[in-house]
Amino acid sequence: MSYTEKLDAALQRLHDEGRYRTFIDIERSRGNFPHATWRRPDGSERPVTVWCGNDYLGMGQHPVVINAMHEAIDATGAGSGGTRNISGTTVYHKALEAELADLHGKEAALLFTSAYIANDATLSTLPKLFPGLIIYSDALNHASMIEGVRRNGGAKRIFRHNDVAHLRELLAADDPAAPKLIAFESVYSMDGDFGPIEAICDLADEFGALTYIDEVHAVGMYGPRGAGVAERDRLMHRIDIINGTLAKAYGVMGGYIAASWKMCDAIRSYAPGFIFTTSLPPAVAAGAAASVRHLKTDGALRARHQTQAKILKTRLKGMGLPIIDHGSHIVPVIVGDPVHTKKLSDMLLEDHGIYVQPINFPTVPRGTERLRFTPSPVHGPLEMDALVKALDTLWAHCALNRAELSA
Amino acid sequence: MSYTEKLDAALQRLHDEGRYRTFIDIERSRGNFPHATWRRPDGSERPVTVWCGNDYLGMGQHPVVINAMHEAIDATGAGSGGTRNISGTTVYHKALEAELADLHGKEAALLFTSAYIANDATLSTLPKLFPGLIIYSDALNHASMIEGVRRNGGAKRIFRHNDVAHLRELLAADDPAAPKLIAFESVYSMDGDFGPIEAICDLADEFGALTYIDEVHAVGMYGPRGAGVAERDRLMHRIDIINGTLAKAYGVMGGYIAASWKMCDAIRSYAPGFIFTTSLPPAVAAGAAASVRHLKTDGALRARHQTQAKILKTRLKGMGLPIIDHGSHIVPVIVGDPVHTKKLSDMLLEDHGIYVQPINFPTVPRGTERLRFTPSPVHGPLEMDALVKALDTLWAHCALNRAELSA
């Protein structure tokens, strides 16, 4: 039994498929984002513009966030020193949970160390609370939801992406008395398309199901106070459990659910992924709370974000590039081959100082490998010109098809 | 189908068993730890001494950690802005991984957002790398290891706690050609006993198994450079995968594994819990790296920690209290009933300003409910006197048995 040979084989599979990941070492400079420094493996450096980050609004360098973090470190120190139950609950955690409950119009919110673990822990704990629970899960749900749904071997049904007719079929086929939950996302981050929230809520009402929405690519960015697409569409009150992140538009780290007081209390009490882990550092909670609070009123920043996305999409479409446009802030350009995608990414980085990570399987289905651009309010006209020109040049150089794959 | 009724029932079970958890809101004041402020639900405050935190060495308020965090926030901002693969790898993450690989004498280390997810993600990914893998898991392993071992439904064998004869039986009963992994801890945090590292390594050699050790309650605190019990016992080179935390003795947040370069590369490439989550904030990585670096040389702090634990145990034993003593830094006092444990904890907090959380099922087996004290180098003689006197008074007041349950 050679363990090393097995590791070699596992790694070789990735190389063979052209999807071995090389992490790019990026050092952001506070106040200069999206500009950053790329440090090559040999130690040499090159200035780059980051076009693939999830700090969608630039809040990771906003003074209200930075100051809140500094203040909390000075007041209370570095880590929390314990799990939430054993000395790790502080006024910072409670204030952030209150801020998030208010954001979503729910009775309560529950913090996790990430939205990944929030999805995984919550979805895997719900079958303990509702014995016999059947979870109906969108086929393109995020890996963390898939892991949570799978974990305890409870009953699950996968409905075709955004296909409410299929969802209805599946719901109608099951025992009407069985507890049910429909799990889906508001913005699917790889295509940037929206989930049919209202239609799903209607089905949930009809079949007596709970609703669970992942708004990680929407919180901070949609709705009058940044609570997400469900807020924008006035559907938030119809969702039982809302999952969000503090690590993308809010610019810090951590994840949460917002729900009824009893639901949060039960998840808090039964989810190992919540119970047995050190709570977020107070400074992280303080920074996130400041960011959530700020974005409740800064609708102008949200508007600029959407405008930037519209401009970039219009320009790329004008050049005939195969972009997917569902009207969200995410701009995917389909390449359709892992090796080509990697090559384009490498050329953009090395030759043009543009950093956009290739996205390949298993993050997206094979054959839909892509570059995924995330314009933000801090990407100015100069940065956008440079990107558009670089893509035009590379598409010509590589003789790539234009538009044939665009939606 | 009433979901609310089911939630009520789930919560009522906890109340009925006296193990419904109420989080105590504790605000630490940098520089004054273990002194802190308890904020009651009604908003009133009381000064308390924290006796149950996992900031075992007080590094959460150490200037090298605090300064490193401030500097990183000023240099680079709040969050990392992405997953490790998509714009979330920075010089801070790479420096911390290098520091940890060096600490453990391994080729590489891999950061996770917590040691919980490091255990869960690594143990659940290993069966993908080694098809047919059988995992031999100590019966008292931490919840995160149990979750990881369970997750993908791979083959598992549970050996009785620290029972190497039982482990040998289980290993001998399986196909000699099957890939195998033995997963255990170096310090079991609830009893404070040590795992039989050398004997397990011997069995691993004999049966061709990999070894996986969780050193979360040991890193920073044992060994000449703080790499843990395996370092202290000169066995570190015989462990294939070492799991550690940055949230306890190192005082910040995050978790990791240290292993061969190929092992880390494969976990990095195949573990959803690593791939699909935002990386730690650069400031958290910077603070943790400063802490690890500092504790590589501050053996005096480690020695004071052990001395404090010895003094407390000696004094509690002198009073005849039922403590468990396996020679580690953890001081459990067995009460054996969830309601009594909670009551003692409440009286210590309210009447004596001593904060020690009751530990009950599922964290420990029913019937072994306890108070678990964590003396540190920053708990001075006055704090210890106050604790010992309070416990003496309460044990008399409550007519609790002395010593009958002590090991």
mmCIF file of N, CA and C in Angstrom, chain A residues 245-349:
data_model
loop_
_atom_site.group_PDB
_atom_site.id
_atom_site.type_symbol
_atom_site.label_atom_id
_atom_site.label_comp_id
_atom_site.label_asym_id
_atom_site.label_seq_id
_atom_site.Cartn_x
_atom_site.Cartn_y
_atom_site.Cartn_z
ATOM 1 N N THR A 245 -23.653 36.072 4.051
ATOM 2 C CA THR A 245 -22.227 36.104 4.381
ATOM 3 C C THR A 245 -21.803 37.506 4.764
ATOM 4 N N LEU A 246 -20.774 37.582 5.578
ATOM 5 C CA LEU A 246 -20.160 38.852 5.940
ATOM 6 C C LEU A 246 -18.830 39.029 5.225
ATOM 7 N N ALA A 247 -18.501 38.084 4.332
ATOM 8 C CA ALA A 247 -17.172 38.023 3.720
ATOM 9 C C ALA A 247 -17.142 38.537 2.288
ATOM 10 N N LYS A 248 -18.294 38.862 1.709
ATOM 11 C CA LYS A 248 -18.302 39.333 0.326
ATOM 12 C C LYS A 248 -18.631 40.833 0.320
ATOM 13 N N ALA A 249 -19.887 41.210 0.043
ATOM 14 C CA ALA A 249 -20.185 42.643 -0.029
ATOM 15 C C ALA A 249 -19.867 43.358 1.280
ATOM 16 N N TYR A 250 -19.979 42.654 2.413
ATOM 17 C CA TYR A 250 -19.690 43.316 3.687
ATOM 18 C C TYR A 250 -18.199 43.390 3.988
ATOM 19 N N GLY A 251 -17.398 42.681 3.202
ATOM 20 C CA GLY A 251 -15.955 42.918 3.203
ATOM 21 C C GLY A 251 -15.143 42.362 4.349
ATOM 22 N N VAL A 252 -15.712 41.492 5.213
ATOM 23 C CA VAL A 252 -14.946 41.033 6.373
ATOM 24 C C VAL A 252 -14.865 39.495 6.353
ATOM 25 N N MET A 253 -15.606 38.837 7.215
ATOM 26 C CA MET A 253 -15.576 37.378 7.300
ATOM 27 C C MET A 253 -16.730 36.918 8.165
ATOM 28 N N GLY A 254 -17.173 35.676 7.939
ATOM 29 C CA GLY A 254 -18.223 35.090 8.754
ATOM 30 C C GLY A 254 -19.502 34.889 7.961
ATOM 31 N N GLY A 255 -20.396 34.090 8.517
ATOM 32 C CA GLY A 255 -21.675 33.823 7.871
ATOM 33 C C GLY A 255 -22.764 33.768 8.913
ATOM 34 N N TYR A 256 -24.003 33.658 8.460
ATOM 35 C CA TYR A 256 -25.103 33.652 9.424
ATOM 36 C C TYR A 256 -26.364 33.083 8.808
ATOM 37 N N ILE A 257 -27.323 32.798 9.701
ATOM 38 C CA ILE A 257 -28.704 32.616 9.270
ATOM 39 C C ILE A 257 -29.556 33.626 10.034
ATOM 40 N N ALA A 258 -30.641 34.025 9.407
ATOM 41 C CA ALA A 258 -31.654 34.852 10.081
ATOM 42 C C ALA A 258 -32.965 34.102 9.959
ATOM 43 N N ALA A 259 -33.703 34.015 11.076
ATOM 44 C CA ALA A 259 -34.935 33.210 11.095
ATOM 45 C C ALA A 259 -35.733 33.570 12.337
ATOM 46 N N SER A 260 -36.727 32.758 12.639
ATOM 47 C CA SER A 260 -37.490 32.983 13.868
ATOM 48 C C SER A 260 -36.583 32.738 15.065
ATOM 49 N N TRP A 261 -37.012 33.258 16.216
ATOM 50 C CA TRP A 261 -36.229 33.083 17.413
ATOM 51 C C TRP A 261 -36.092 31.602 17.753
ATOM 52 N N LYS A 262 -37.197 30.871 17.626
ATOM 53 C CA LYS A 262 -37.157 29.441 17.961
ATOM 54 C C LYS A 262 -36.263 28.652 17.008
ATOM 55 N N MET A 263 -36.321 29.005 15.734
ATOM 56 C CA MET A 263 -35.495 28.284 14.761
ATOM 57 C C MET A 263 -34.012 28.509 15.088
ATOM 58 N N CYS A 264 -33.640 29.753 15.317
ATOM 59 C CA CYS A 264 -32.240 30.045 15.639
ATOM 60 C C CYS A 264 -31.837 29.362 16.942
ATOM 61 N N ASP A 265 -32.740 29.358 17.900
ATOM 62 C CA ASP A 265 -32.433 28.747 19.190
ATOM 63 C C ASP A 265 -32.190 27.241 19.026
ATOM 64 N N ALA A 266 -32.993 26.612 18.181
ATOM 65 C CA ALA A 266 -32.848 25.162 17.983
ATOM 66 C C ALA A 266 -31.549 24.845 17.215
ATOM 67 N N ILE A 267 -31.248 25.594 16.184
ATOM 68 C CA ILE A 267 -30.006 25.365 15.429
ATOM 69 C C ILE A 267 -28.813 25.604 16.358
ATOM 70 N N ARG A 268 -28.854 26.688 17.097
ATOM 71 C CA ARG A 268 -27.834 27.011 18.092
ATOM 72 C C ARG A 268 -27.585 25.854 19.045
ATOM 73 N N SER A 269 -28.662 25.162 19.402
ATOM 74 C CA SER A 269 -28.583 24.115 20.420
ATOM 75 C C SER A 269 -28.214 22.741 19.877
ATOM 76 N N TYR A 270 -28.440 22.513 18.587
ATOM 77 C CA TYR A 270 -28.269 21.155 18.041
ATOM 78 C C TYR A 270 -27.192 21.013 16.959
ATOM 79 N N ALA A 271 -26.649 22.102 16.453
ATOM 80 C CA ALA A 271 -25.714 21.984 15.322
ATOM 81 C C ALA A 271 -24.264 21.892 15.806
ATOM 82 N N PRO A 272 -23.616 20.731 15.625
ATOM 83 C CA PRO A 272 -22.215 20.605 16.065
ATOM 84 C C PRO A 272 -21.315 21.690 15.438
ATOM 85 N N GLY A 273 -21.570 22.044 14.183
ATOM 86 C CA GLY A 273 -20.748 23.041 13.496
ATOM 87 C C GLY A 273 -20.881 24.437 14.081
ATOM 88 N N PHE A 274 -21.930 24.638 14.865
ATOM 89 C CA PHE A 274 -22.055 25.893 15.598
ATOM 90 C C PHE A 274 -21.496 25.747 17.008
ATOM 91 N N ILE A 275 -21.850 24.651 17.669
ATOM 92 C CA ILE A 275 -21.528 24.470 19.089
ATOM 93 C C ILE A 275 -20.032 24.341 19.348
ATOM 94 N N PHE A 276 -19.361 23.519 18.510
ATOM 95 C CA PHE A 276 -18.013 23.078 18.858
ATOM 96 C C PHE A 276 -16.914 23.849 18.149
ATOM 97 N N THR A 277 -17.077 25.123 17.960
ATOM 98 C CA THR A 277 -16.045 25.880 17.254
ATOM 99 C C THR A 277 -15.898 27.253 17.896
ATOM 100 N N THR A 278 -14.683 27.758 17.934
ATOM 101 C CA THR A 278 -14.422 29.068 18.519
ATOM 102 C C THR A 278 -15.199 30.132 17.754
ATOM 103 N N SER A 279 -15.773 31.072 18.483
ATOM 104 C CA SER A 279 -16.544 32.125 17.833
ATOM 105 C C SER A 279 -15.622 33.088 17.091
ATOM 106 N N LEU A 280 -16.211 33.905 16.239
ATOM 107 C CA LEU A 280 -15.433 34.895 15.475
ATOM 108 C C LEU A 280 -14.693 35.830 16.429
ATOM 109 N N PRO A 281 -13.510 36.297 16.035
ATOM 110 C CA PRO A 281 -12.849 37.331 16.832
ATOM 111 C C PRO A 281 -13.760 38.555 16.978
ATOM 112 N N PRO A 282 -13.788 39.161 18.161
ATOM 113 C CA PRO A 282 -14.633 40.341 18.363
ATOM 114 C C PRO A 282 -14.391 41.424 17.297
ATOM 115 N N ALA A 283 -13.152 41.594 16.866
ATOM 116 C CA ALA A 283 -12.863 42.625 15.865
ATOM 117 C C ALA A 283 -13.521 42.315 14.528
ATOM 118 N N VAL A 284 -13.606 41.038 14.187
ATOM 119 C CA VAL A 284 -14.273 40.643 12.950
ATOM 120 C C VAL A 284 -15.773 40.929 13.072
ATOM 121 N N ALA A 285 -16.344 40.579 14.226
ATOM 122 C CA ALA A 285 -17.770 40.864 14.449
ATOM 123 C C ALA A 285 -18.031 42.366 14.428
ATOM 124 N N ALA A 286 -17.126 43.137 15.013
ATOM 125 C CA ALA A 286 -17.304 44.595 15.055
ATOM 126 C C ALA A 286 -17.224 45.197 13.651
ATOM 127 N N GLY A 287 -16.246 44.751 12.867
ATOM 128 C CA GLY A 287 -16.099 45.252 11.497
ATOM 129 C C GLY A 287 -17.306 44.903 10.655
ATOM 130 N N ALA A 288 -17.782 43.669 10.798
ATOM 131 C CA ALA A 288 -18.939 43.235 10.021
ATOM 132 C C ALA A 288 -20.184 44.028 10.416
ATOM 133 N N ALA A 289 -20.371 44.241 11.718
ATOM 134 C CA ALA A 289 -21.549 44.996 12.170
ATOM 135 C C ALA A 289 -21.520 46.417 11.623
ATOM 136 N N ALA A 290 -20.335 47.031 11.619
ATOM 137 C CA ALA A 290 -20.211 48.390 11.082
ATOM 138 C C ALA A 290 -20.560 48.415 9.592
ATOM 139 N N SER A 291 -20.146 47.375 8.886
ATOM 140 C CA SER A 291 -20.395 47.303 7.450
ATOM 141 C C SER A 291 -21.881 47.116 7.161
ATOM 142 N N VAL A 292 -22.515 46.198 7.894
ATOM 143 C CA VAL A 292 -23.952 45.956 7.710
ATOM 144 C C VAL A 292 -24.731 47.240 8.000
ATOM 145 N N ARG A 293 -24.364 47.897 9.100
ATOM 146 C CA ARG A 293 -25.047 49.125 9.495
ATOM 147 C C ARG A 293 -24.882 50.194 8.414
ATOM 148 N N HIS A 294 -23.661 50.355 7.935
ATOM 149 C CA HIS A 294 -23.415 51.363 6.903
ATOM 150 C C HIS A 294 -24.231 51.091 5.644
ATOM 151 N N LEU A 295 -24.239 49.849 5.221
ATOM 152 C CA LEU A 295 -24.903 49.536 3.950
ATOM 153 C C LEU A 295 -26.426 49.534 4.049
ATOM 154 N N LYS A 296 -26.947 49.611 5.251
ATOM 155 C CA LYS A 296 -28.405 49.755 5.377
ATOM 156 C C LYS A 296 -28.876 51.087 4.795
ATOM 157 N N THR A 297 -27.978 52.060 4.765
ATOM 158 C CA THR A 297 -28.394 53.380 4.277
ATOM 159 C C THR A 297 -27.678 53.829 3.008
ATOM 160 N N ASP A 298 -26.586 53.178 2.622
ATOM 161 C CA ASP A 298 -25.813 53.661 1.465
ATOM 162 C C ASP A 298 -26.322 53.038 0.161
ATOM 163 N N GLY A 299 -27.550 53.406 -0.201
ATOM 164 C CA GLY A 299 -28.119 52.924 -1.454
ATOM 165 C C GLY A 299 -27.362 53.433 -2.668
ATOM 166 N N ALA A 300 -26.672 54.563 -2.521
ATOM 167 C CA ALA A 300 -25.934 55.133 -3.652
ATOM 168 C C ALA A 300 -24.798 54.200 -4.074
ATOM 169 N N LEU A 301 -24.154 53.593 -3.081
ATOM 170 C CA LEU A 301 -23.063 52.665 -3.390
ATOM 171 C C LEU A 301 -23.611 51.455 -4.145
ATOM 172 N N ARG A 302 -24.753 50.956 -3.686
ATOM 173 C CA ARG A 302 -25.399 49.836 -4.384
ATOM 174 C C ARG A 302 -25.723 50.210 -5.832
ATOM 175 N N ALA A 303 -26.219 51.429 -6.036
ATOM 176 C CA ALA A 303 -26.589 51.859 -7.382
ATOM 177 C C ALA A 303 -25.349 51.939 -8.276
ATOM 178 N N ARG A 304 -24.247 52.482 -7.734
ATOM 179 C CA ARG A 304 -23.014 52.572 -8.536
ATOM 180 C C ARG A 304 -22.500 51.193 -8.933
ATOM 181 N N HIS A 305 -22.658 50.238 -8.008
ATOM 182 C CA HIS A 305 -22.229 48.861 -8.280
ATOM 183 C C HIS A 305 -22.990 48.299 -9.479
ATOM 184 N N GLN A 306 -24.302 48.473 -9.466
ATOM 185 C CA GLN A 306 -25.118 47.958 -10.574
ATOM 186 C C GLN A 306 -24.781 48.670 -11.887
ATOM 187 N N THR A 307 -24.534 49.969 -11.797
ATOM 188 C CA THR A 307 -24.192 50.725 -13.001
ATOM 189 C C THR A 307 -22.885 50.205 -13.608
ATOM 190 N N GLN A 308 -21.909 49.974 -12.756
ATOM 191 C CA GLN A 308 -20.622 49.460 -13.242
ATOM 192 C C GLN A 308 -20.796 48.130 -13.967
ATOM 193 N N ALA A 309 -21.614 47.259 -13.382
ATOM 194 C CA ALA A 309 -21.843 45.957 -14.000
ATOM 195 C C ALA A 309 -22.523 46.120 -15.363
ATOM 196 N N LYS A 310 -23.498 47.036 -15.426
ATOM 197 C CA LYS A 310 -24.208 47.267 -16.694
ATOM 198 C C LYS A 310 -23.256 47.782 -17.767
ATOM 199 N N ILE A 311 -22.396 48.722 -17.382
ATOM 200 C CA ILE A 311 -21.453 49.287 -18.357
ATOM 201 C C ILE A 311 -20.527 48.193 -18.892
ATOM 202 N N LEU A 312 -19.973 47.404 -17.975
ATOM 203 C CA LEU A 312 -19.039 46.371 -18.425
ATOM 204 C C LEU A 312 -19.728 45.377 -19.351
ATOM 205 N N LYS A 313 -20.945 44.971 -18.985
ATOM 206 C CA LYS A 313 -21.643 44.005 -19.823
ATOM 207 C C LYS A 313 -21.960 44.596 -21.201
ATOM 208 N N THR A 314 -22.379 45.846 -21.208
ATOM 209 C CA THR A 314 -22.700 46.490 -22.484
ATOM 210 C C THR A 314 -21.463 46.536 -23.388
ATOM 211 N N ARG A 315 -20.334 46.875 -22.796
ATOM 212 C CA ARG A 315 -19.113 46.978 -23.608
ATOM 213 C C ARG A 315 -18.656 45.610 -24.106
ATOM 214 N N LEU A 316 -18.722 44.613 -23.243
ATOM 215 C CA LEU A 316 -18.277 43.278 -23.670
ATOM 216 C C LEU A 316 -19.222 42.699 -24.721
ATOM 217 N N LYS A 317 -20.523 42.947 -24.534
ATOM 218 C CA LYS A 317 -21.487 42.514 -25.552
ATOM 219 C C LYS A 317 -21.222 43.205 -26.882
ATOM 220 N N GLY A 318 -20.892 44.496 -26.785
ATOM 221 C CA GLY A 318 -20.615 45.265 -27.986
ATOM 222 C C GLY A 318 -19.456 44.669 -28.789
ATOM 223 N N MET A 319 -18.519 44.048 -28.073
ATOM 224 C CA MET A 319 -17.382 43.404 -28.732
ATOM 225 C C MET A 319 -17.715 41.989 -29.173
ATOM 226 N N GLY A 320 -18.939 41.553 -28.875
ATOM 227 C CA GLY A 320 -19.342 40.204 -29.275
ATOM 228 C C GLY A 320 -18.798 39.091 -28.404
ATOM 229 N N LEU A 321 -18.370 39.429 -27.194
ATOM 230 C CA LEU A 321 -17.854 38.365 -26.319
ATOM 231 C C LEU A 321 -19.002 37.529 -25.738
ATOM 232 N N PRO A 322 -18.753 36.232 -25.554
ATOM 233 C CA PRO A 322 -19.802 35.332 -25.062
ATOM 234 C C PRO A 322 -20.075 35.507 -23.573
ATOM 235 N N ILE A 323 -20.726 36.588 -23.207
ATOM 236 C CA ILE A 323 -21.028 36.786 -21.797
ATOM 237 C C ILE A 323 -22.424 36.275 -21.474
ATOM 238 N N ILE A 324 -22.597 35.940 -20.211
ATOM 239 C CA ILE A 324 -23.918 35.559 -19.724
ATOM 240 C C ILE A 324 -24.470 36.762 -18.979
ATOM 241 N N ASP A 325 -25.696 37.179 -19.335
ATOM 242 C CA ASP A 325 -26.272 38.359 -18.683
ATOM 243 C C ASP A 325 -27.685 38.078 -18.201
ATOM 244 N N HIS A 326 -27.797 37.939 -16.891
ATOM 245 C CA HIS A 326 -29.127 37.767 -16.303
ATOM 246 C C HIS A 326 -29.532 39.004 -15.513
ATOM 247 N N GLY A 327 -28.818 40.111 -15.724
ATOM 248 C CA GLY A 327 -29.218 41.344 -15.049
ATOM 249 C C GLY A 327 -28.667 41.504 -13.650
ATOM 250 N N SER A 328 -27.755 40.625 -13.251
ATOM 251 C CA SER A 328 -27.161 40.790 -11.924
ATOM 252 C C SER A 328 -25.797 41.468 -12.055
ATOM 253 N N HIS A 329 -25.059 41.535 -10.949
ATOM 254 C CA HIS A 329 -23.780 42.235 -10.922
ATOM 255 C C HIS A 329 -22.611 41.368 -11.367
ATOM 256 N N ILE A 330 -22.894 40.124 -11.723
ATOM 257 C CA ILE A 330 -21.820 39.181 -12.050
ATOM 258 C C ILE A 330 -21.684 39.069 -13.561
ATOM 259 N N VAL A 331 -20.428 39.081 -14.037
ATOM 260 C CA VAL A 331 -20.171 39.115 -15.473
ATOM 261 C C VAL A 331 -19.314 37.919 -15.885
ATOM 262 N N PRO A 332 -19.950 36.790 -16.240
ATOM 263 C CA PRO A 332 -19.196 35.614 -16.650
ATOM 264 C C PRO A 332 -18.952 35.631 -18.172
ATOM 265 N N VAL A 333 -17.719 35.353 -18.553
ATOM 266 C CA VAL A 333 -17.375 35.210 -19.966
ATOM 267 C C VAL A 333 -16.985 33.751 -20.177
ATOM 268 N N ILE A 334 -17.779 33.056 -20.983
ATOM 269 C CA ILE A 334 -17.579 31.612 -21.158
ATOM 270 C C ILE A 334 -16.421 31.338 -22.123
ATOM 271 N N VAL A 335 -15.522 30.471 -21.725
ATOM 272 C CA VAL A 335 -14.447 30.025 -22.605
ATOM 273 C C VAL A 335 -14.704 28.567 -23.000
ATOM 274 N N GLY A 336 -15.112 27.763 -22.057
ATOM 275 C CA GLY A 336 -15.585 26.421 -22.405
ATOM 276 C C GLY A 336 -14.516 25.340 -22.430
ATOM 277 N N ASP A 337 -13.330 25.678 -21.969
ATOM 278 C CA ASP A 337 -12.251 24.686 -21.956
ATOM 279 C C ASP A 337 -11.287 25.063 -20.836
ATOM 280 N N PRO A 338 -10.936 24.101 -19.968
ATOM 281 C CA PRO A 338 -10.123 24.477 -18.809
ATOM 282 C C PRO A 338 -8.728 24.981 -19.180
ATOM 283 N N VAL A 339 -8.137 24.402 -20.225
ATOM 284 C CA VAL A 339 -6.770 24.809 -20.584
ATOM 285 C C VAL A 339 -6.766 26.216 -21.189
ATOM 286 N N HIS A 340 -7.727 26.461 -22.103
ATOM 287 C CA HIS A 340 -7.830 27.811 -22.679
ATOM 288 C C HIS A 340 -8.106 28.855 -21.600
ATOM 289 N N THR A 341 -8.997 28.521 -20.681
ATOM 290 C CA THR A 341 -9.365 29.482 -19.640
ATOM 291 C C THR A 341 -8.158 29.844 -18.798
ATOM 292 N N LYS A 342 -7.395 28.833 -18.440
ATOM 293 C CA LYS A 342 -6.180 29.060 -17.651
ATOM 294 C C LYS A 342 -5.192 29.914 -18.443
ATOM 295 N N LYS A 343 -5.050 29.618 -19.721
ATOM 296 C CA LYS A 343 -4.101 30.343 -20.558
ATOM 297 C C LYS A 343 -4.496 31.827 -20.656
ATOM 298 N N LEU A 344 -5.775 32.064 -20.869
ATOM 299 C CA LEU A 344 -6.255 33.454 -20.941
ATOM 300 C C LEU A 344 -5.993 34.179 -19.626
ATOM 301 N N SER A 345 -6.289 33.505 -18.544
ATOM 302 C CA SER A 345 -6.063 34.110 -17.227
ATOM 303 C C SER A 345 -4.584 34.446 -17.042
ATOM 304 N N ASP A 346 -3.711 33.510 -17.425
ATOM 305 C CA ASP A 346 -2.269 33.739 -17.291
ATOM 306 C C ASP A 346 -1.817 34.934 -18.130
ATOM 307 N N MET A 347 -2.329 35.030 -19.354
ATOM 308 C CA MET A 347 -1.922 36.123 -20.237
ATOM 309 C C MET A 347 -2.441 37.465 -19.714
ATOM 310 N N LEU A 348 -3.660 37.470 -19.223
ATOM 311 C CA LEU A 348 -4.204 38.707 -18.657
ATOM 312 C C LEU A 348 -3.341 39.180 -17.486
ATOM 313 N N LEU A 349 -2.946 38.234 -16.670
ATOM 314 C CA LEU A 349 -2.172 38.586 -15.489
ATOM 315 C C LEU A 349 -0.773 39.069 -15.872
#
